[in-house]
mmCIF file of C-alpha atoms in Angstrom:
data_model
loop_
_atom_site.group_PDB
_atom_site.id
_atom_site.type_symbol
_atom_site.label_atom_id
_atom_site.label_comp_id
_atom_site.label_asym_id
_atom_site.label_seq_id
_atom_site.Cartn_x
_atom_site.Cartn_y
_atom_site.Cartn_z
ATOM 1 C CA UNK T 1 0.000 0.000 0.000
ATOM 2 C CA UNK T 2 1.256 3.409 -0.757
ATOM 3 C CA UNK T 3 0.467 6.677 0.699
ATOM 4 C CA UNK T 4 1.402 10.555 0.479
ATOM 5 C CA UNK T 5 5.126 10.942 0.745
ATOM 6 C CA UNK T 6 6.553 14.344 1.499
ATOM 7 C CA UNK T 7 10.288 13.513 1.620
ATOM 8 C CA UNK T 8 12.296 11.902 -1.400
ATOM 9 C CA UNK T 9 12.416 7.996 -1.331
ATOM 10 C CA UNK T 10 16.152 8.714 -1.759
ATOM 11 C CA UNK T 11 17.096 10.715 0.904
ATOM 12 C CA UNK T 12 19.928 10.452 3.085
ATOM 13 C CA UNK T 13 20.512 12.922 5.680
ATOM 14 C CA UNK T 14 23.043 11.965 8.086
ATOM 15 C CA UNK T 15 21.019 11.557 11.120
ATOM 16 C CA UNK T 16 22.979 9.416 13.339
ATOM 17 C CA UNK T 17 26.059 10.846 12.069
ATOM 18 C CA UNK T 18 25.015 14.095 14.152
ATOM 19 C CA UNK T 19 24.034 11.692 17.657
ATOM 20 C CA UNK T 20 26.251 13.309 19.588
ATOM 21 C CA UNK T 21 25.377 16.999 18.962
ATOM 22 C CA UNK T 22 21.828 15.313 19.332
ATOM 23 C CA UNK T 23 22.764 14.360 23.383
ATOM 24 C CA UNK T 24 24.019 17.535 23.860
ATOM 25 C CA UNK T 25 20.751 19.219 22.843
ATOM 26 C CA UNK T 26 18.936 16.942 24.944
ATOM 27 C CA UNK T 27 20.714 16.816 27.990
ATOM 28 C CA UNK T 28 20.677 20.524 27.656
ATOM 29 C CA UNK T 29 17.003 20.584 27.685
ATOM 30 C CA UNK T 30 16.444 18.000 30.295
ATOM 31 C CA UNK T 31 19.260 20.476 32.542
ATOM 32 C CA UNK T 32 16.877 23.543 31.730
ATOM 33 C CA UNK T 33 13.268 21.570 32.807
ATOM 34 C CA UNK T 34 15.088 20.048 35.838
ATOM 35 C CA UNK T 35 16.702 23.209 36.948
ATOM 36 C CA UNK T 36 13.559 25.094 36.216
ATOM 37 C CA UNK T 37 11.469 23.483 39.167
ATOM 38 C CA UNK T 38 13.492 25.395 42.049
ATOM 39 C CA UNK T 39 13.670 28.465 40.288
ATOM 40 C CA UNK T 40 10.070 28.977 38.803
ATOM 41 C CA UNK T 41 8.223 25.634 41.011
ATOM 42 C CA UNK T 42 5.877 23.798 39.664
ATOM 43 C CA UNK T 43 2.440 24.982 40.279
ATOM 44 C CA UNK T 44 0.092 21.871 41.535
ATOM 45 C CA UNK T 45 -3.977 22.698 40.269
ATOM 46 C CA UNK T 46 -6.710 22.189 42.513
ATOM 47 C CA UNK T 47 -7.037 18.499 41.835
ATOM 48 C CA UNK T 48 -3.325 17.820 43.153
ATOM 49 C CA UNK T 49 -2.868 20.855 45.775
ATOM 50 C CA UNK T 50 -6.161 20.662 46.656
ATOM 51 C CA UNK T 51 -8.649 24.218 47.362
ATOM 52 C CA UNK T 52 -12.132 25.194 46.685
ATOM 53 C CA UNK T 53 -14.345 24.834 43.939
ATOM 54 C CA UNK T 54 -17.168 27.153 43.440
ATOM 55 C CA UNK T 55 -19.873 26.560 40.516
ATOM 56 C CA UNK T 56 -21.415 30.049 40.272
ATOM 57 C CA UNK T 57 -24.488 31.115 37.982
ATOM 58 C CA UNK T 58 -25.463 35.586 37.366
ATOM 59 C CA UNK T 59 -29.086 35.945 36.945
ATOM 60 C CA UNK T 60 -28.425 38.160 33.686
ATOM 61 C CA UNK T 61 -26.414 37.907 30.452
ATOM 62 C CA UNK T 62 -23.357 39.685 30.734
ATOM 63 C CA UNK T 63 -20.198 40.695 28.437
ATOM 64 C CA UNK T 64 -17.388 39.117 29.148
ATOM 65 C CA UNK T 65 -16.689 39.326 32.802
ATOM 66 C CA UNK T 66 -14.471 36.790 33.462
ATOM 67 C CA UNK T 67 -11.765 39.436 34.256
ATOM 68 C CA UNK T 68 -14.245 41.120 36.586
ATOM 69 C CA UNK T 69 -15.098 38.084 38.349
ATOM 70 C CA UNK T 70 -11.489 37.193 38.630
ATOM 71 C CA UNK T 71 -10.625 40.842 40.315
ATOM 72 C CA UNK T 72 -13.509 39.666 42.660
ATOM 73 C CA UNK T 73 -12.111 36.727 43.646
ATOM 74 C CA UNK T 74 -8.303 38.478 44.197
ATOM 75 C CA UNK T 75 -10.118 41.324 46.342
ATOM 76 C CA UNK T 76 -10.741 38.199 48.672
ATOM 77 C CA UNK T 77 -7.605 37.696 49.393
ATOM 78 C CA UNK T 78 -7.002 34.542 46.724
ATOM 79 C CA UNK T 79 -3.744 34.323 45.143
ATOM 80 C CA UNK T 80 -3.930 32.812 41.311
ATOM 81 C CA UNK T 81 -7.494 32.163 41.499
ATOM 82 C CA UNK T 82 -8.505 29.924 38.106
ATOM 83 C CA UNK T 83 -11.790 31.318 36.737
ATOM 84 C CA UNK T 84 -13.562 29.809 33.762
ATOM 85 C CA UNK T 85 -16.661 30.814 31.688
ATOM 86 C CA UNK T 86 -18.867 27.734 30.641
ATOM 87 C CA UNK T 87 -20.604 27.817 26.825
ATOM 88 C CA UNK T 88 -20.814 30.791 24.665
ATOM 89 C CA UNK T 89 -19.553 34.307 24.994
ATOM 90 C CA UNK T 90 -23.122 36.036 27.136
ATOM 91 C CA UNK T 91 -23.557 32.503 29.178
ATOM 92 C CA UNK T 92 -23.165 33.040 32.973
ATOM 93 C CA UNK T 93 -21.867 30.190 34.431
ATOM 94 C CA UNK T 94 -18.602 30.367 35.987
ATOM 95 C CA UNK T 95 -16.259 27.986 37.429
ATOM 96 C CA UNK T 96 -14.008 29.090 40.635
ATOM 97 C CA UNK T 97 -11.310 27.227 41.665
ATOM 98 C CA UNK T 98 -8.679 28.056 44.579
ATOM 99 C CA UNK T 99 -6.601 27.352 47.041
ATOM 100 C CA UNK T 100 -7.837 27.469 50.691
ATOM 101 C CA UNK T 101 -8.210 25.650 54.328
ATOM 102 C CA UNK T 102 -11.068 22.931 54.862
ATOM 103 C CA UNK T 103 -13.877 23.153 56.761
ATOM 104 C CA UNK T 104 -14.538 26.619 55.596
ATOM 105 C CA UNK T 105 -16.319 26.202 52.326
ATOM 106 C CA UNK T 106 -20.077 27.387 53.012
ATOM 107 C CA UNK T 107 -18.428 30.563 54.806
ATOM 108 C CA UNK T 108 -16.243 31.279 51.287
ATOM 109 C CA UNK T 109 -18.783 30.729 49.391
ATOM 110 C CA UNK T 110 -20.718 33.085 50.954
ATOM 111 C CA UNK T 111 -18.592 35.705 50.987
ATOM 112 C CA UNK T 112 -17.678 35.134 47.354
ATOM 113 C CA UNK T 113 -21.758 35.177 46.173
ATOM 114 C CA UNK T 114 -22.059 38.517 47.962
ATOM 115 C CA UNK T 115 -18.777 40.476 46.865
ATOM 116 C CA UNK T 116 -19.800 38.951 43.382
ATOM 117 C CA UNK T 117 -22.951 40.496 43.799
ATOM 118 C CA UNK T 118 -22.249 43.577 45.017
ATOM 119 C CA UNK T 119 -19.602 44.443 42.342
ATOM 120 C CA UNK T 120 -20.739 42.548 39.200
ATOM 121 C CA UNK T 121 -24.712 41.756 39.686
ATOM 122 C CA UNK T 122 -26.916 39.064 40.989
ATOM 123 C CA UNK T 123 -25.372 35.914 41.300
ATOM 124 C CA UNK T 124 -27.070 31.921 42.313
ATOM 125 C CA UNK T 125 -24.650 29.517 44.127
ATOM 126 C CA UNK T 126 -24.545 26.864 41.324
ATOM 127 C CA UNK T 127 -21.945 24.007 43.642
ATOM 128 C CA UNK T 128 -19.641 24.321 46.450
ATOM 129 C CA UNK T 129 -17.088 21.634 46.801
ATOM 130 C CA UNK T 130 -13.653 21.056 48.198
ATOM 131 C CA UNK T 131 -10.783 18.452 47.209
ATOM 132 C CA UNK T 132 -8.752 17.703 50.274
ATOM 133 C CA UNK T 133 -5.133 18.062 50.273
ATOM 134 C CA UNK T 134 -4.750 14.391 51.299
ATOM 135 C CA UNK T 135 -7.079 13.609 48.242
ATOM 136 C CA UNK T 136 -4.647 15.912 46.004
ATOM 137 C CA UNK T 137 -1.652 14.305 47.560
ATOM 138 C CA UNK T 138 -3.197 10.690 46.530
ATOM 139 C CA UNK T 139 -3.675 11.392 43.255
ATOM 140 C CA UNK T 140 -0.879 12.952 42.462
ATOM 141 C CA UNK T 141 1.249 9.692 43.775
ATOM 142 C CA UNK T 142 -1.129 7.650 41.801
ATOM 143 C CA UNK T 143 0.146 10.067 38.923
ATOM 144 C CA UNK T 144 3.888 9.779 39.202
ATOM 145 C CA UNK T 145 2.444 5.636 40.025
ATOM 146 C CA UNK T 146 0.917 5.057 36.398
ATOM 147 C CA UNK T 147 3.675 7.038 34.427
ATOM 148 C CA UNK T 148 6.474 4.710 36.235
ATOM 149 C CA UNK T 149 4.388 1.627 35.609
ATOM 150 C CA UNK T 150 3.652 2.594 31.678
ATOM 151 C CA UNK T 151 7.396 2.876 31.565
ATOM 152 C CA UNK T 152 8.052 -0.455 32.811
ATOM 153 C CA UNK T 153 5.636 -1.591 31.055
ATOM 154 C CA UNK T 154 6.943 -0.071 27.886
ATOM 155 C CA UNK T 155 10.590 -1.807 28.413
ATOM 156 C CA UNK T 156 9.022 -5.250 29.075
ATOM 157 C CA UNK T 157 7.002 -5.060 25.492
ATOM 158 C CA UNK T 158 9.576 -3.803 23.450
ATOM 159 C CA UNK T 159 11.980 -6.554 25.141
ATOM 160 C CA UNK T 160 9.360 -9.097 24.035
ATOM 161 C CA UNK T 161 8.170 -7.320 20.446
ATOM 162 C CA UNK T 162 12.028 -6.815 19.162
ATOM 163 C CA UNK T 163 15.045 -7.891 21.978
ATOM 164 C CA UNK T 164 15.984 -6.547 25.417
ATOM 165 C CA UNK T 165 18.677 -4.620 22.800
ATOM 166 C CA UNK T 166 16.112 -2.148 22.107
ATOM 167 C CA UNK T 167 14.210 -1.449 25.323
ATOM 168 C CA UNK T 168 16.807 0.993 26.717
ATOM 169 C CA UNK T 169 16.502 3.359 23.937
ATOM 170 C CA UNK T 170 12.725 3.532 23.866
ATOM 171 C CA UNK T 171 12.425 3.907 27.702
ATOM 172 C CA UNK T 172 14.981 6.561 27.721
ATOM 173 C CA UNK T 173 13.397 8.551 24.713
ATOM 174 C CA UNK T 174 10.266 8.486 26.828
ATOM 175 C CA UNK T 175 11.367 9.488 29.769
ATOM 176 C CA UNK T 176 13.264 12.548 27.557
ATOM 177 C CA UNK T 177 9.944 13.264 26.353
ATOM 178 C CA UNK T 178 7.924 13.422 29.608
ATOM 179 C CA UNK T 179 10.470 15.518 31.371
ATOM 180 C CA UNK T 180 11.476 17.960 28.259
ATOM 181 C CA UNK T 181 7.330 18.190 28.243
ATOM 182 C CA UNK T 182 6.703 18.708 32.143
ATOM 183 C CA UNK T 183 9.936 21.484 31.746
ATOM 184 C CA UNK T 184 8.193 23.081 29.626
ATOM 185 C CA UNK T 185 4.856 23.477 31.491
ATOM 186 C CA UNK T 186 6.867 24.681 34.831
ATOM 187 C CA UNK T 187 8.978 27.198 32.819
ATOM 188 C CA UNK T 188 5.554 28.542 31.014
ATOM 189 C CA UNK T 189 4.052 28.694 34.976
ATOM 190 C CA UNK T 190 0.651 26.473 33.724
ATOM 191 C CA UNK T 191 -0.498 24.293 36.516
ATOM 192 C CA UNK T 192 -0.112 20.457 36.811
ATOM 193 C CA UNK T 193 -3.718 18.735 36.837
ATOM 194 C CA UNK T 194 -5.946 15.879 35.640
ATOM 195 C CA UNK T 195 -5.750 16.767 32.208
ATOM 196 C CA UNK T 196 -2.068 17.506 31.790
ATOM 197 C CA UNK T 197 -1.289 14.311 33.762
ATOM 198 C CA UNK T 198 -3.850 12.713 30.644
ATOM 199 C CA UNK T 199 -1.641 14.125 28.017
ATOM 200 C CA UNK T 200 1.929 12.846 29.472
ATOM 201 C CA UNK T 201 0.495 9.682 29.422
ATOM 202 C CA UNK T 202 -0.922 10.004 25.810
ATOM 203 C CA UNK T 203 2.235 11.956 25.114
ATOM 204 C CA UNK T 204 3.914 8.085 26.034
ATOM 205 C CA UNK T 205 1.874 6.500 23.838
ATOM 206 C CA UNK T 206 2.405 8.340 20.575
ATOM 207 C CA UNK T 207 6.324 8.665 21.079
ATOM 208 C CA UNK T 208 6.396 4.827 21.575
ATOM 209 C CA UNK T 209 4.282 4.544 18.187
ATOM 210 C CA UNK T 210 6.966 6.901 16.287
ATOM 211 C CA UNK T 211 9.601 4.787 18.017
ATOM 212 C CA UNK T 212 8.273 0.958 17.144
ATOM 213 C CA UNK T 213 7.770 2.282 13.289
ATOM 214 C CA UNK T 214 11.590 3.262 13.733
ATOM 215 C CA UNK T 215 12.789 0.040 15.286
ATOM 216 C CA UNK T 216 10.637 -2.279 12.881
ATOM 217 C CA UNK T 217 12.210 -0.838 9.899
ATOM 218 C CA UNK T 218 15.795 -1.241 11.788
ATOM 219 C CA UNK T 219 15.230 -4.837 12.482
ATOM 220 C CA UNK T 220 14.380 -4.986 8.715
ATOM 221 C CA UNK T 221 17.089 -3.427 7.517
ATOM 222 C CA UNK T 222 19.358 -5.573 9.809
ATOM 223 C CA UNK T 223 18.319 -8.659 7.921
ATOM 224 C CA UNK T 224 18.417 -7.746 4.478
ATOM 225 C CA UNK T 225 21.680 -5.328 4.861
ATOM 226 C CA UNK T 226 23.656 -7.752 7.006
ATOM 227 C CA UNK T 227 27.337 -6.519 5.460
ATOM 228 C CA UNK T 228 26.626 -2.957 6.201
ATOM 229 C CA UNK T 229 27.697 -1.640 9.465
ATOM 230 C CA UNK T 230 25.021 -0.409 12.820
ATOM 231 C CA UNK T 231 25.523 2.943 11.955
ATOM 232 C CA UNK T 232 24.879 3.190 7.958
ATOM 233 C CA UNK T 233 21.474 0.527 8.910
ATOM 234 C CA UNK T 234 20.365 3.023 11.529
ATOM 235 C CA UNK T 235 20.604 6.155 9.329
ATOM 236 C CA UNK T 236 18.408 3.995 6.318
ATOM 237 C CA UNK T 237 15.719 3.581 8.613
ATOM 238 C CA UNK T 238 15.435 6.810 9.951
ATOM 239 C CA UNK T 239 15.522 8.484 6.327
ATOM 240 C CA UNK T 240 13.026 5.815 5.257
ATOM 241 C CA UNK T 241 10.441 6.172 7.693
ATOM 242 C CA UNK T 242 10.479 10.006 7.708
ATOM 243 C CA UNK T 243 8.210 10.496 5.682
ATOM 244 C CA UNK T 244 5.376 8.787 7.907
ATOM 245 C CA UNK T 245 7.007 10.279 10.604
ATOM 246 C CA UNK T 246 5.909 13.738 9.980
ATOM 247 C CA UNK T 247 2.912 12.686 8.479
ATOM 248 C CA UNK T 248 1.654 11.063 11.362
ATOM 249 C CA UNK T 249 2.884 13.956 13.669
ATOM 250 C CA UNK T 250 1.884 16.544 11.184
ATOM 251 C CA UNK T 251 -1.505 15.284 11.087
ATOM 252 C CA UNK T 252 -1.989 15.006 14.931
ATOM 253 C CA UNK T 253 0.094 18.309 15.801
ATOM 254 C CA UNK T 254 -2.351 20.328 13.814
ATOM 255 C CA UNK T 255 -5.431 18.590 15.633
ATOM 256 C CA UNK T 256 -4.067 19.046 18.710
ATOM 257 C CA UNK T 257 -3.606 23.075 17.852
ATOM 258 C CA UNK T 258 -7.015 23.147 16.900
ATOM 259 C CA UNK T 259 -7.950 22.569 20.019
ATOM 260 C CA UNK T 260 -5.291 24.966 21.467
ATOM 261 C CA UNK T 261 -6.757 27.397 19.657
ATOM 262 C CA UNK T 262 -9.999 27.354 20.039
ATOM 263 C CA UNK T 263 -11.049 24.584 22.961
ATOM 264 C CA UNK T 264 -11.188 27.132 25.750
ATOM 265 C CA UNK T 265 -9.018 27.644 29.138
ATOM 266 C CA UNK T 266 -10.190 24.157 30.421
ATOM 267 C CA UNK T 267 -8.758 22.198 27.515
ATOM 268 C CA UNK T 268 -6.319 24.517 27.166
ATOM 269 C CA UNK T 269 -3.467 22.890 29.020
ATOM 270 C CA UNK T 270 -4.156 19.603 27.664
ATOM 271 C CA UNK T 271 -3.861 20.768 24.571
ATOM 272 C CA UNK T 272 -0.324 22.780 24.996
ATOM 273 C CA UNK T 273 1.021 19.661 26.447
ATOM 274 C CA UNK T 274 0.215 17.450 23.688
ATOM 275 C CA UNK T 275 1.485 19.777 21.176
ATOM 276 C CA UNK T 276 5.014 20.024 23.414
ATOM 277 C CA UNK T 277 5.066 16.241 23.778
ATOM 278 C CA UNK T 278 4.369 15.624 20.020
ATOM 279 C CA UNK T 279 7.736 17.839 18.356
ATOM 280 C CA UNK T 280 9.531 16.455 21.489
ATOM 281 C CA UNK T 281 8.314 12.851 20.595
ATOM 282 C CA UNK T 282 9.157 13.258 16.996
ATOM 283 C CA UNK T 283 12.683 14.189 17.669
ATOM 284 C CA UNK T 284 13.852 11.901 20.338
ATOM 285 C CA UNK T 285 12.128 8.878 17.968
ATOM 286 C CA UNK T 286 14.934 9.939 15.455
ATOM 287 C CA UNK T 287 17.815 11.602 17.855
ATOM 288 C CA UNK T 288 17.441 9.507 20.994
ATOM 289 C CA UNK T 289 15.362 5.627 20.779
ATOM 290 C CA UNK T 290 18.003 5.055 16.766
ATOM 291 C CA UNK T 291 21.300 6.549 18.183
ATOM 292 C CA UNK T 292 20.826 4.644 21.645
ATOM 293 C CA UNK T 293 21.579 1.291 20.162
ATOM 294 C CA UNK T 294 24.532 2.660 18.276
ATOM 295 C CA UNK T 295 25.808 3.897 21.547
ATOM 296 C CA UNK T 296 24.635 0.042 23.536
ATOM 297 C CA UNK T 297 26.864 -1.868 20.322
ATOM 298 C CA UNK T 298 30.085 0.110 20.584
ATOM 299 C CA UNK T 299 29.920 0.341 24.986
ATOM 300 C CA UNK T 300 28.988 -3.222 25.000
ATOM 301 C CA UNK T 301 29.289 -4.589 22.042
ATOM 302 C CA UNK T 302 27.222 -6.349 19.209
ATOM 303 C CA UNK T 303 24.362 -5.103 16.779
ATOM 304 C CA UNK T 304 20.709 -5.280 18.133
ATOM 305 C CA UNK T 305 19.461 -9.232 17.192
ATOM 306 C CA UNK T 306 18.010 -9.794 14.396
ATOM 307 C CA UNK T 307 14.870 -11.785 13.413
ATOM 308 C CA UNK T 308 15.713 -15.584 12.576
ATOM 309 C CA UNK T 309 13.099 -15.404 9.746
ATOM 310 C CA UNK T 310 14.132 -13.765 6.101
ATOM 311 C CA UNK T 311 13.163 -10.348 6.168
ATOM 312 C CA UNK T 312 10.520 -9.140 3.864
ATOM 313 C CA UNK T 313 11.470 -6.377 1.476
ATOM 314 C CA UNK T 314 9.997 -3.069 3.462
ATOM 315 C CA UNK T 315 7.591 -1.567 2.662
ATOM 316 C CA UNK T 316 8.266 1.883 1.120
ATOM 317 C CA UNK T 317 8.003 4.624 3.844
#
């Protein structure tokens, strides 16, 4: 089967030949996320930190106010308060969500309706609810939890699917990709919730995809090119499964900044995230999961194993 192919069947760009200016980008980057959680933190939303969450409704359609109901909400006392507008520019129903202590919600609330009231116009108490910092601090373990697990997970497949040659390299291109990602969301100051936590874990599952078409065609090429040495049968892969490489994460990176651009400040972070963790994913699939079994076969020695079966001819990338 053939399909769209927007780089040359023929091409040869020296990939591999460039690994190690490759590392030094990415231990660079990895330096600048890790280094950027002491200097900037990382800013834990409600659903880790824990805080209140108020569901508020105004009795009239207004413009939109969800500056002025911010400024509301600050005048309080509340530091980084998150305020969202549900539906269509005129709906009323806002979303309040901040820090605080337990115990103390109808009293906020309260206070919040009337100030809201007073400065903005009548207002209806829509929810009032509170996730517990003990709650936050559970799911946040169960966070870290599920990533670690994926990633083991991850190394015992690709042991199984191809040879416990080619597990380091996609384990360590993954973990590249969720730290260069979460760097990125620190240094930007979004907050870490429910639905970034979604996209590093989708972000794991698309870079492994990008990374299996990569070792496939290796373990191809390994059978049919057995004279040639690791490094020439690492750059032929790469250059022919470019093409569905950007393909695939041209196609998704321009669904995913649909929804940055227009899927509102809920789905907002999501969205930035999966955007972050697809160009990330892209490159370490070619600069980090190839070189890393050029780098295993000259430290220990060896070329990846290859399939005891001839080789079909690959198919054209």
């Amino acid at each position: 089967m053939s399909f769209v192919e927007i780089v040359r069947p023929d091409t040869n760009i020296d990939f591999i030949g460039k690994w190690q200016i490759a590392v030094g980008v990415s231990v660079a980057l990895i330096v600048l996320s890790v280094l950027a959680i002491p200097v900037r933190g990382i800013r834990m939303g409600l659903d880790f930190a824990g805080g209140h969450e108020i569901q508020v409704k105004f009795t009239e359609k207004l413009p939109d106010h969800e500056g002025s109901v911010r400024a509301v909400v600050e005048a309080l006392g509340v530091a980084e308060p998150t305020v969202v507008r549900f539906g269509d520019e005129g709906m009323t129903d806002f979303l309040i969500r901040f820090g605080g202590e337990e115990g103390k919600q109808g009293e906020v609330a309260d206070a919040l309706a009337k100030a809201l009231g007073e400065r903005i116009g009548p207002v209806e108490l829509e929810r009032v609810g509170f996730v517990g910092p003990k709650v936050g601090a559970e799911l946040q373990s169960a966070g870290i939890k599920a990533i670690g697990i994926a990633c083991l997970l991850i190394l015992v497949y690709i042991g199984f699917r191809f040879s416990p040659r080619y597990a380091p390299g996609a384990v360590v291109a993954l973990v590249h990709d969720i730290v260069v990602t979460s760097g990125f969301f620190v240094i930007l100051g979004y907050e870490f919730d429910l639905t970034v936590l979604a996209a590093l874990l989708a972000i794991l599952g698309y870079s492994l995809n990008d990374t299996i078409i990569v070792y496939d065609r290796i373990r191809e090429n390994l059978a049919l090119h057995t004279k040639h040495d690791l490094e020439e049968v690492l750059n032929r892969s790469v250059n022919q499964t470019l093409s569905r490489t950007l393909l695939t994460s041209g196609t998704t990176l321009l669904a995913v900044l649909a929804l940055l651009a227009v899927g509102g400040p809920i789905i907002r972070p999501f969205a930035l995230a999966m955007v972050i963790g697809i160009v990330v994913g892209t490159y370490s699939s070619i600069y980090v999961a190839a070189p890393m079994l050029l780098v295993l076969e000259r430290r220990f020695g060896g070329a990846p194993d290859k399939p005891a079966h001839k080789a079909r001819k690959p198919a054209r990338a």
